[in-house]
Amino acid sequence: AAAPTDRLTPKVSIEVAVMGLPIVPHRRHAAFAAALGAACWSAQSAAPTWQGPQAAPRRGAPQLPPASAGHRMPMVSRGRIFGASAAAPRTSRVWSLPVAPPLAAAAVAAAAAPGVASSKGPQQGAWQKLLVWFYITLWYIFSIGYNIYFKRALIAFPFPWACAMWQIAFGWLVFGPLWLTGVRKVPELTKKEALVLLPAALGNLVLHVGAVIAFFGGAVSFVHIVKASEPVLSSVLNYLFLGEVLAWPVYASLLPIIGGVALASAKELSFTWLGFGAAMLSNLGSAGRAVYSKKVMGTKSIGKNMDAANTFSVMTIMGSLLLLPICLLMEPPAAVVEGFRAAYASGGQDFLINMLGSGVCYYLYNELAFLALGKLDAVSHAVVNTMKRVVIVAVAIVVFRTPVSTLGIIGSAVAVAGTYLYSVAKSSCKPARAG
């Protein structure tokens, strides 16, 4: 039977647990659940519950029984929808999303797309817009906070590998208690499923470590300009591994990115090859993670209770375990302890606040990016993401009094504008397959 359009079957039904609360593909409930999760981290029952009115299914679509409070809704297996095996109905499983918040946002955006009617009218629409701006504001604040706290901590404590380990391991202090208290379901993975997820976790780790080392080697503002060139690497990897050929306007938009980054790098007064190379390595990790997720993982379910938040948590655990031996090899524990003591003796409480702030802000800006971008269309996403980079660059220049040349400013502006044009062009033009 053809897939129904009522958004109630596993084909299109997506639940994403954000801070322990389910977001279902009805816009008013998504906003309500996310708002509660961000505000008070409320606990939920062990089983997901169906929320909101059910849209009328098309003829021939699987029928669902009436919902009641706390009732676990049965869902029909994928085989029954696509005419494969006539498996028995099963209880609802949360669809896992292959990567952490930025990519999970696209799925939620599709689920919450216009077309699901709201019975609240203009008042609900105003509340939805206010909620989106609330998320964006907090996302910007924690993104700026992370860059400032971390750079200050790194100046006093010049051990980038130890700092990267601290920040990625900080997530354990968040999802660990959530799992122990039952606020968030504990994920379950087989060894085979864990191996499928491992390369994506490795890409996420390279993204993080590359950015940390780039901050160690160069100015915050310059690092973000170089990171604006990520679309160039994404286009190359998509062609090499997916055979994806983009439309000419998309490729044309790469030219100002390349030219702007080159101009900003050539006239950057605080340029270092370490900062430039590490920022490009971070771009490679991000682009590689996206390509792998699209080619190998797709939208298939991996494990049990593997919603977006738990997928991010599991990838954090994998990243921590992968990074630990490298960190011990690159920076001996004795040197790290001695450096920490020296930084504390020099900075005291301010140093501790900077270290703690970098860990807190790193985790929260990722969560808030998921909440904010999940409610925006592609063009709005591009605008908000581009403006975030502009704001961070401007704030970093002011806070750290980074010297910038006139040509450096022009190159930075051209590169950021090219990133925005790339996002808009890619969302408007469908890619083709090579050959």
Coordinates of C-alpha atoms in Angstrom, one line a residue, residues 221 388-400:
S221 CA 37.6 35.3 14.8
K388 CA 25.7 33.5 14.4
R389 CA 29.1 33.3 12.8
V390 CA 29.1 37.0 12.2
V391 CA 28.1 37.7 15.8
I392 CA 30.8 35.4 17.2
V393 CA 33.5 36.9 14.9
A394 CA 32.5 40.5 15.9
V395 CA 32.3 39.7 19.6
A396 CA 35.6 37.8 19.6
I397 CA 37.4 40.7 17.9
V398 CA 36.1 43.1 20.5
V399 CA 36.6 40.9 23.6
F400 CA 40.1 39.7 22.7

